[in-house]
Short mmCIF file of C-alpha atoms in Angstrom, two decimals:
data_model
loop_
_atom_site.label_atom_id
_atom_site.label_comp_id
_atom_site.label_asym_id
_atom_site.label_seq_id
_atom_site.Cartn_x
_atom_site.Cartn_y
_atom_site.Cartn_z
CA MET A 23 0.00 0.00 0.00
CA GLU A 24 1.22 3.47 -0.88
CA PHE A 25 0.94 6.42 1.50
CA ASN A 26 0.87 10.08 0.61
CA LYS A 27 1.51 13.21 2.67
CA SER A 28 -2.10 13.69 3.80
CA PRO A 29 -2.48 12.29 7.35
CA MET A 30 -6.24 11.80 6.99
CA THR A 31 -5.89 9.93 3.69
CA ASN A 32 -3.16 7.78 5.17
CA LEU A 33 -5.34 7.01 8.17
CA VAL A 34 -8.23 5.89 5.98
CA LYS A 35 -5.92 3.67 3.91
CA ALA A 36 -4.25 2.26 6.98
CA SER A 37 -7.54 1.57 8.75
CA SER A 38 -8.92 -0.12 5.66
CA LEU A 39 -5.87 -2.32 5.51
CA GLN A 40 -6.23 -3.19 9.19
CA LEU A 41 -9.92 -4.05 8.76
CA ASN A 42 -9.62 -5.94 5.49
CA PRO A 43 -6.11 -7.39 5.14
CA SER A 44 -7.33 -9.75 2.41
CA ASN A 45 -9.29 -6.94 0.73
CA ASN A 46 -12.52 -8.93 1.15
CA PRO A 47 -15.66 -7.00 2.26
CA ILE A 48 -16.53 -9.31 5.14
CA ASP A 49 -16.87 -8.92 8.87
CA PRO A 50 -15.66 -5.28 9.15
CA GLN A 51 -14.69 -3.99 12.58
CA PRO A 52 -14.29 -0.31 13.52
CA PRO A 53 -10.74 0.73 14.46
CA ASN A 54 -10.02 0.94 18.16
CA ASP A 55 -7.75 3.42 19.94
CA ALA A 56 -4.80 1.04 19.87
CA ASP A 57 -5.09 0.64 16.08
CA ILE A 58 -5.22 4.39 15.60
CA LEU A 59 -2.22 4.91 17.88
CA VAL A 60 -0.17 2.39 15.89
CA TRP A 61 -1.11 3.94 12.56
CA LEU A 62 -0.54 7.48 13.80
CA HIS A 63 2.99 6.50 14.74
CA LYS A 64 3.57 4.87 11.34
CA ILE A 65 2.21 7.94 9.54
CA TRP A 66 4.49 10.15 11.63
CA ILE A 67 7.52 8.06 10.58
CA ILE A 68 6.41 8.08 6.92
CA GLN A 69 5.99 11.86 6.88
CA ARG A 70 9.47 12.31 8.34
CA SER A 71 10.86 9.98 5.66
CA ASN A 72 9.05 11.98 2.96
CA LYS A 73 10.71 15.16 4.19
CA ALA A 74 14.10 13.47 4.23
CA SER A 75 13.66 12.19 0.67
CA GLU A 76 13.14 15.72 -0.61
CA GLY A 77 16.85 16.38 0.10
CA PRO A 78 18.57 19.67 0.81
CA ARG A 79 18.03 22.58 -1.54
CA ILE A 80 21.10 23.34 -3.64
CA ASP A 81 21.89 27.02 -4.12
CA PHE A 82 24.58 28.59 -6.26
CA GLU A 83 26.55 31.67 -5.35
CA PRO A 84 26.96 34.66 -7.73
CA LEU A 85 29.40 34.42 -10.64
CA GLN A 86 32.97 34.60 -9.40
CA ALA A 87 36.56 33.93 -10.40
CA PHE A 88 37.94 30.42 -10.02
CA ASP A 89 41.75 30.60 -10.08
CA ILE A 90 43.83 27.56 -11.06
CA VAL A 91 47.62 27.15 -11.18
CA SER A 92 49.67 24.37 -12.79
CA PHE A 93 53.19 23.89 -11.43
CA ASN A 94 55.94 21.34 -12.02
CA CYS A 95 57.35 21.77 -8.52
CA LYS A 96 60.33 19.37 -8.75
CA ASN A 97 59.96 18.10 -5.15
CA VAL A 98 56.92 19.25 -3.20
CA ARG A 99 58.86 19.48 0.06
CA ASN A 100 61.36 21.95 -1.37
CA SER A 101 58.58 23.92 -3.07
CA MET A 102 56.19 23.97 -0.10
CA ASP A 103 56.60 27.71 0.61
CA CYS A 104 56.14 28.59 -3.05
CA ILE A 105 52.98 26.46 -3.31
CA LYS A 106 51.52 28.06 -0.18
CA TYR A 107 52.28 31.47 -1.64
CA ILE A 108 50.36 30.49 -4.79
CA LEU A 109 47.40 29.23 -2.76
CA PHE A 110 47.06 32.07 -0.29
CA LYS A 111 48.89 35.10 -1.70
CA GLU A 112 47.96 34.56 -5.34
CA ASN A 113 44.55 33.42 -4.06
CA SER A 114 44.38 30.28 -6.19
CA LYS A 115 41.65 27.81 -5.31
CA ILE A 116 43.37 24.80 -6.88
CA VAL A 117 47.00 23.92 -7.62
CA TYR A 118 48.01 21.11 -9.96
CA LEU A 119 51.41 19.62 -9.18
CA GLN A 120 53.65 17.59 -11.45
CA GLU A 121 56.78 15.85 -10.12
CA HIS A 122 55.94 15.97 -6.42
CA TRP A 123 58.60 13.25 -5.90
CA LEU A 124 56.63 11.44 -3.18
CA PHE A 125 56.43 7.66 -3.25
CA ASN A 126 53.20 5.88 -2.40
CA PHE A 127 54.01 5.46 1.30
CA GLU A 128 54.88 9.19 1.52
CA LYS A 129 51.75 10.69 -0.07
CA TYR A 130 50.02 11.33 3.24
CA SER A 131 52.77 13.74 4.20
CA LEU A 132 50.74 16.18 2.07
CA ASP A 133 48.43 16.44 5.09
CA GLU A 134 51.33 17.74 7.16
CA LEU A 135 52.75 19.99 4.45
CA PHE A 136 49.39 21.57 3.58
CA PRO A 137 47.01 21.26 6.56
CA GLU A 138 44.78 23.99 5.08
CA CYS A 139 44.13 21.92 1.95
CA ASP A 140 42.62 18.69 0.75
CA TRP A 141 44.24 16.70 -2.04
CA THR A 142 44.42 13.71 -4.33
CA ALA A 143 47.69 12.28 -5.65
CA LYS A 144 49.37 9.42 -7.50
CA SER A 145 52.97 8.29 -7.29
CA VAL A 146 55.30 6.57 -9.74
CA ASP A 147 55.01 3.39 -7.66
CA GLU A 148 51.20 3.53 -7.51
CA LEU A 149 50.78 0.03 -8.95
CA ASN A 150 53.91 -1.50 -7.41
CA PRO A 151 54.62 0.32 -4.13
CA ILE A 152 58.21 0.76 -2.97
CA GLY A 153 58.95 0.13 0.71
CA PRO A 154 60.62 2.76 2.92
CA THR A 155 63.84 0.72 3.11
CA GLN A 156 64.07 0.54 -0.70
CA ARG A 157 63.42 4.23 -1.31
CA PRO A 158 65.51 5.71 -4.16
CA ARG A 159 65.79 9.41 -4.99
CA GLY A 160 62.31 10.84 -5.57
CA TYR A 161 60.91 11.46 -9.03
CA GLY A 162 57.63 11.86 -10.91
CA GLY A 163 54.14 11.88 -9.45
CA VAL A 164 51.03 14.06 -9.90
CA ALA A 165 48.72 15.73 -7.39
CA ILE A 166 45.87 18.22 -7.12
CA LEU A 167 45.55 20.43 -4.02
CA TRP A 168 42.45 22.46 -3.22
CA ARG A 169 41.63 24.83 -0.42
CA GLU A 170 39.32 23.83 2.41
CA ASP A 171 36.75 26.49 1.50
CA ILE A 172 35.87 24.67 -1.75
CA LYS A 173 36.17 21.05 -0.65
CA HIS A 174 32.37 20.66 -0.79
CA LEU A 175 32.65 21.22 -4.56
CA ILE A 176 35.31 18.56 -5.24
CA GLU A 177 34.83 14.88 -5.99
CA ARG A 178 37.81 12.57 -6.56
CA LEU A 179 37.74 10.38 -9.66
CA GLU A 180 39.53 7.07 -10.25
CA GLU A 181 40.68 7.53 -13.84
CA GLY A 182 43.90 6.93 -15.77
CA ASN A 183 47.27 5.48 -14.83
CA GLU A 184 49.88 6.74 -12.38
CA ARG A 185 50.62 9.78 -14.59
CA ILE A 186 47.03 11.07 -14.48
CA VAL A 187 44.94 12.30 -11.56
CA CYS A 188 41.41 13.70 -11.90
CA VAL A 189 38.72 15.46 -9.90
CA LYS A 190 35.21 16.69 -10.64
CA VAL A 191 34.26 20.24 -9.62
CA ASN A 192 30.54 20.85 -9.07
CA VAL A 193 29.98 24.36 -10.37
CA SER A 194 27.35 26.00 -12.55
CA PRO A 195 26.44 26.38 -15.38
CA LYS A 196 28.46 23.26 -16.21
CA PRO A 197 30.71 21.21 -13.92
CA TYR A 198 34.40 20.69 -14.65
CA ILE A 199 36.60 17.63 -14.97
CA LEU A 200 40.11 18.69 -13.95
CA MET A 201 43.07 16.55 -15.02
CA CYS A 202 46.67 16.84 -13.88
CA VAL A 203 49.16 14.99 -16.07
CA TYR A 204 52.92 14.50 -16.24
CA MET A 205 54.17 13.21 -19.59
CA PRO A 206 57.34 11.10 -19.97
CA CYS A 207 60.65 12.79 -20.74
CA ARG A 208 62.73 12.08 -23.81
CA GLY A 209 65.51 9.55 -23.36
CA SER A 210 63.82 6.14 -23.51
CA LYS A 211 63.30 4.30 -26.79
CA TYR A 212 59.71 3.61 -25.67
CA VAL A 213 58.94 7.22 -24.77
CA ASN A 214 56.77 7.96 -27.83
CA SER A 215 54.80 4.77 -27.32
CA GLU A 216 54.15 5.69 -23.68
CA PHE A 217 53.25 9.24 -24.74
CA ASN A 218 50.57 7.89 -27.09
CA VAL A 219 49.22 5.49 -24.46
CA ILE A 220 48.60 8.40 -22.11
CA LEU A 221 46.94 10.43 -24.88
CA ASP A 222 44.61 7.48 -25.49
CA GLN A 223 43.70 7.36 -21.79
CA LEU A 224 42.98 11.09 -21.80
CA ARG A 225 40.74 10.65 -24.85
CA GLU A 226 38.80 7.91 -23.06
CA ILE A 227 38.24 10.12 -20.02
CA ILE A 228 37.06 13.04 -22.16
CA TYR A 229 34.71 10.85 -24.24
CA LYS A 230 33.37 9.25 -21.06
CA TYR A 231 32.34 12.55 -19.44
CA SER A 232 31.33 14.47 -22.59
CA PRO A 233 29.14 16.44 -23.18
CA LYS A 234 27.95 16.97 -19.60
CA TYR A 235 31.27 18.39 -18.39
CA GLN A 236 33.87 20.97 -19.35
CA PHE A 237 37.52 19.96 -19.24
CA VAL A 238 40.66 21.63 -17.95
CA LEU A 239 43.97 19.78 -18.38
CA CYS A 240 47.08 21.08 -16.62
CA VAL A 241 50.04 19.20 -18.02
CA ASP A 242 53.80 19.17 -18.25
CA TRP A 243 53.80 17.75 -21.76
CA ASN A 244 57.59 17.66 -22.14
CA CYS A 245 56.74 18.87 -25.63
CA ASP A 246 56.75 22.40 -27.09
CA ILE A 247 53.82 23.27 -29.39
CA SER A 248 54.05 27.03 -28.98
CA SER A 249 54.19 29.41 -31.94
CA ARG A 250 57.97 29.61 -31.43
CA SER A 251 58.26 25.99 -32.62
CA GLN A 252 56.10 26.35 -35.75
CA ASN A 253 58.97 26.97 -38.18
CA ILE A 254 60.60 23.63 -37.54
CA LYS A 255 59.54 20.15 -38.58
CA LEU A 256 57.15 18.64 -36.05
CA SER A 257 58.41 15.72 -34.01
CA GLU A 258 56.32 12.59 -33.61
CA ARG A 259 55.02 13.66 -30.19
CA GLN A 260 54.31 17.24 -31.35
CA ALA A 261 52.21 15.89 -34.21
CA ALA A 262 50.41 13.48 -31.86
CA LEU A 263 49.66 16.28 -29.40
CA LYS A 264 48.25 18.58 -32.09
CA ASN A 265 46.02 15.76 -33.36
CA PHE A 266 44.84 15.16 -29.79
CA LEU A 267 43.81 18.82 -29.45
CA GLU A 268 41.79 18.71 -32.66
CA GLU A 269 40.07 15.41 -31.85
CA THR A 270 39.03 16.46 -28.34
CA ASN A 271 38.07 20.08 -29.14
CA LEU A 272 40.56 21.44 -26.63
CA THR A 273 42.45 24.70 -26.95
CA PHE A 274 44.89 26.85 -24.96
CA ASN A 275 46.18 30.36 -24.46
CA GLU A 276 49.89 30.60 -25.13
CA THR A 277 52.24 31.85 -22.41
CA ASN A 278 55.86 32.86 -22.22
CA VAL A 279 58.59 30.22 -21.91
CA THR A 280 57.98 27.94 -18.91
CA PHE A 281 61.10 25.74 -18.69
CA ILE A 282 64.52 26.96 -17.54
CA HIS A 283 67.66 25.13 -18.69
CA PRO A 284 70.29 24.28 -16.03
CA ASN A 285 72.46 27.02 -17.59
CA GLY A 286 69.83 29.55 -16.52
CA GLN A 287 68.35 30.19 -19.97
CA GLU A 288 64.58 30.02 -20.54
CA VAL A 289 64.41 27.61 -23.45
CA SER A 290 60.94 26.15 -24.12
CA THR A 291 57.23 26.17 -23.37
CA ILE A 292 56.32 22.66 -22.25
CA ASP A 293 53.69 23.46 -19.57
CA TYR A 294 50.15 24.14 -20.80
CA ILE A 295 46.62 24.52 -19.54
CA PHE A 296 44.22 23.03 -22.09
CA ARG A 297 40.51 23.82 -21.84
CA SER A 298 37.28 22.95 -23.62
CA ASN A 299 36.58 25.14 -26.64
CA GLU A 300 33.25 26.22 -25.18
CA ILE A 301 34.96 28.05 -22.30
CA ASP A 302 35.11 31.75 -23.17
CA PRO A 303 38.79 32.60 -23.86
CA ASP A 304 38.24 36.27 -22.95
CA LEU A 305 37.34 35.23 -19.41
CA ASN A 306 40.04 32.58 -19.07
CA LEU A 307 43.36 34.19 -19.90
CA THR A 308 46.45 32.17 -19.03
CA LYS A 309 49.65 33.75 -17.78
CA ARG A 310 53.05 32.75 -16.44
CA LEU A 311 53.74 33.54 -12.78
CA ASP A 312 57.15 35.20 -12.63
CA MET A 313 59.52 35.92 -9.78
CA LEU A 314 57.69 33.89 -7.16
CA PRO A 315 59.50 33.75 -3.81
CA SER A 316 61.03 30.40 -2.91
CA ASN A 317 60.53 28.88 -6.36
CA THR A 318 63.30 26.27 -6.44
CA SER A 319 61.92 24.48 -9.51
CA ASP A 320 63.21 24.83 -13.07
CA HIS A 321 59.63 25.51 -14.23
CA HIS A 322 57.50 28.64 -14.00
CA PRO A 323 53.95 28.04 -12.71
CA ILE A 324 51.13 29.02 -15.08
CA HIS A 325 47.84 30.52 -13.96
CA THR A 326 44.35 30.72 -15.42
CA THR A 327 40.98 31.99 -14.22
CA LYS A 328 37.58 30.43 -14.85
CA GLN A 329 34.25 32.19 -14.31
CA CYS A 330 31.55 30.08 -12.67
CA HIS A 331 28.92 29.84 -9.95
CA PHE A 332 29.96 27.90 -6.84
CA GLU A 333 27.49 25.59 -5.14
CA SER A 334 26.71 27.04 -1.71
CA LYS A 335 28.13 25.13 1.22
CA ILE A 336 25.36 23.22 3.01
CA ASN A 337 25.50 22.96 6.76
CA GLU A 338 25.99 19.35 7.85
CA VAL A 339 23.29 19.73 10.52
CA GLU A 340 20.83 20.76 7.82
CA LYS A 341 21.79 17.77 5.67
CA ASN A 342 20.97 15.35 8.52
CA GLN A 343 17.87 17.16 9.72
CA TYR A 344 15.67 14.11 9.20
CA PRO A 345 17.38 10.87 10.26
CA SER A 346 15.95 7.74 8.69
CA LYS A 347 15.73 5.94 12.06
CA VAL A 348 14.18 7.46 15.19
CA ASN A 349 16.70 7.99 17.97
CA TRP A 350 14.37 7.68 20.97
CA SER A 351 17.07 8.82 23.38
CA LYS A 352 16.87 12.27 21.78
CA ILE A 353 13.07 12.44 21.52
CA ASP A 354 10.98 14.45 23.98
CA LEU A 355 8.73 11.53 24.97
CA GLU A 356 6.34 13.68 26.99
CA LYS A 357 5.79 15.99 24.04
CA TYR A 358 5.43 13.01 21.70
CA GLN A 359 2.82 11.35 23.96
CA THR A 360 0.94 14.64 24.33
CA GLU A 361 0.85 15.12 20.57
CA ILE A 362 -0.41 11.59 19.97
CA THR A 363 -3.06 11.98 22.68
CA ASN A 364 -4.26 15.24 21.16
CA LYS A 365 -4.53 13.59 17.76
CA ILE A 366 -6.53 10.72 19.22
CA ASN A 367 -8.92 13.17 20.87
CA GLU A 368 -9.35 15.00 17.58
CA LEU A 369 -10.08 11.75 15.78
CA GLU A 370 -12.44 10.41 18.41
CA ALA A 371 -15.34 12.34 16.93
CA LYS A 372 -14.38 11.27 13.43
CA LYS A 373 -14.10 7.60 14.31
CA ILE A 374 -17.81 6.95 13.91
CA LEU A 375 -17.92 8.76 10.58
CA LEU A 376 -14.92 6.81 9.40
CA THR A 377 -16.53 3.50 10.39
CA LEU A 378 -19.77 4.45 8.67
CA LYS A 379 -17.88 5.39 5.51
CA ILE A 380 -16.15 2.01 5.48
CA LEU A 381 -19.43 0.18 6.07
CA SER A 382 -21.10 2.12 3.27
CA MET A 383 -18.48 0.85 0.88
CA LEU A 384 -19.39 -2.79 1.54
#
C-alpha cells in the first residue's frame, strides 16, 4: 500500500488495511484506539521519511573567479613555501602539481605539508609500491591540491594510470573535470609509445564525461607546441599532441617560456593549460607567474581563471535534519505522547464517521 503526505488519507488507507487485510468485504470492525495509535505512529515516521527524501536545496553563489595554477614543482617538500604562496597570496583555489617526488608510502605527508588543503595524488610506484627501506631518490608523481573552502565542490575520480589524476568540480552552469598529467621525458626508446598510451587514456576520459562536463587539463607535456616551434619540422610527439587537441576540441592560451635550462636560460614552453573550446577565452586568460619567492623548480607556474557559480556550502546539521531511524534517546517523549493523545482526541469524533464510511463501501 502506498501512502501520501495527507495524514487523513493515510489514516483511511491504513484503517482499511487493518480491517480488510485480504481486501474482502466481510466482517468489518471499527478501528479501536490502539489501532489508531499504531497507525498514527507509522504515519508520523512516513511523513518524516518523505521530508528526508526531498533532500537539501542546492543554491549557487553569484558568478565569481575560479583561479587555477599548474606547477611542475620538482619536489613538493622543497617547493612547499612557493605552493603556499600560490594558494594564499595569489589566491588560487586549486594547484596542480607535477613531479611531487613522493612515493606511495609518503603521499600522506601532504596532510602535514598543507594542513589547510585537501588533495588527491598518485605516485610513480602507484601500482607496485616501494617500501621505505628501498626508497631511491624521488621522481615523478602528480597531485591536485584544493583549499578547504571549496572542498564541498570537489569529488575525486579514479581515472587513468599513475601519470594522471582527476577530480570533478561541481559548479554551474556546467561542472568541470580537472586533469593533472605528467608526460614522460625524452631519453627512452619507448617514450613515444608511452606518450601515445597516455593520450589514449585522456581521450577515453574526455569521451566518457562528454558532453555533460567541461575539461581543464594542466600538463607538463615535455613537448613544445608554442608558436615559437612552428617553423621547424614537427616531431612525432608534437604531431600526436596537435592531433589530440583537434580530436578532443581542446584549446589553450599561449604563455611565455615555462622551462629553464640548467644554464639559466629560458628555453621552451612545455607546460600548458588546455581547456574545452566552449569556455570563453576572454574570461580565461592564461599567464606565467614570474619571480615567485622560494621557487626552487626549473619551471614557471602558469595561472588561469575560470568564471563560474559555486554551489553554496550546506551545513551538515541541515543535511541530517531528518534521520531515517528514530533515535528515541533524543526524543521528547512527553511531548510526543501529548501530541499523539491530542490527535486521538481530535479523531475520536471522526471515528464513527470513518466507520460508517467504510461500512457504506461494503
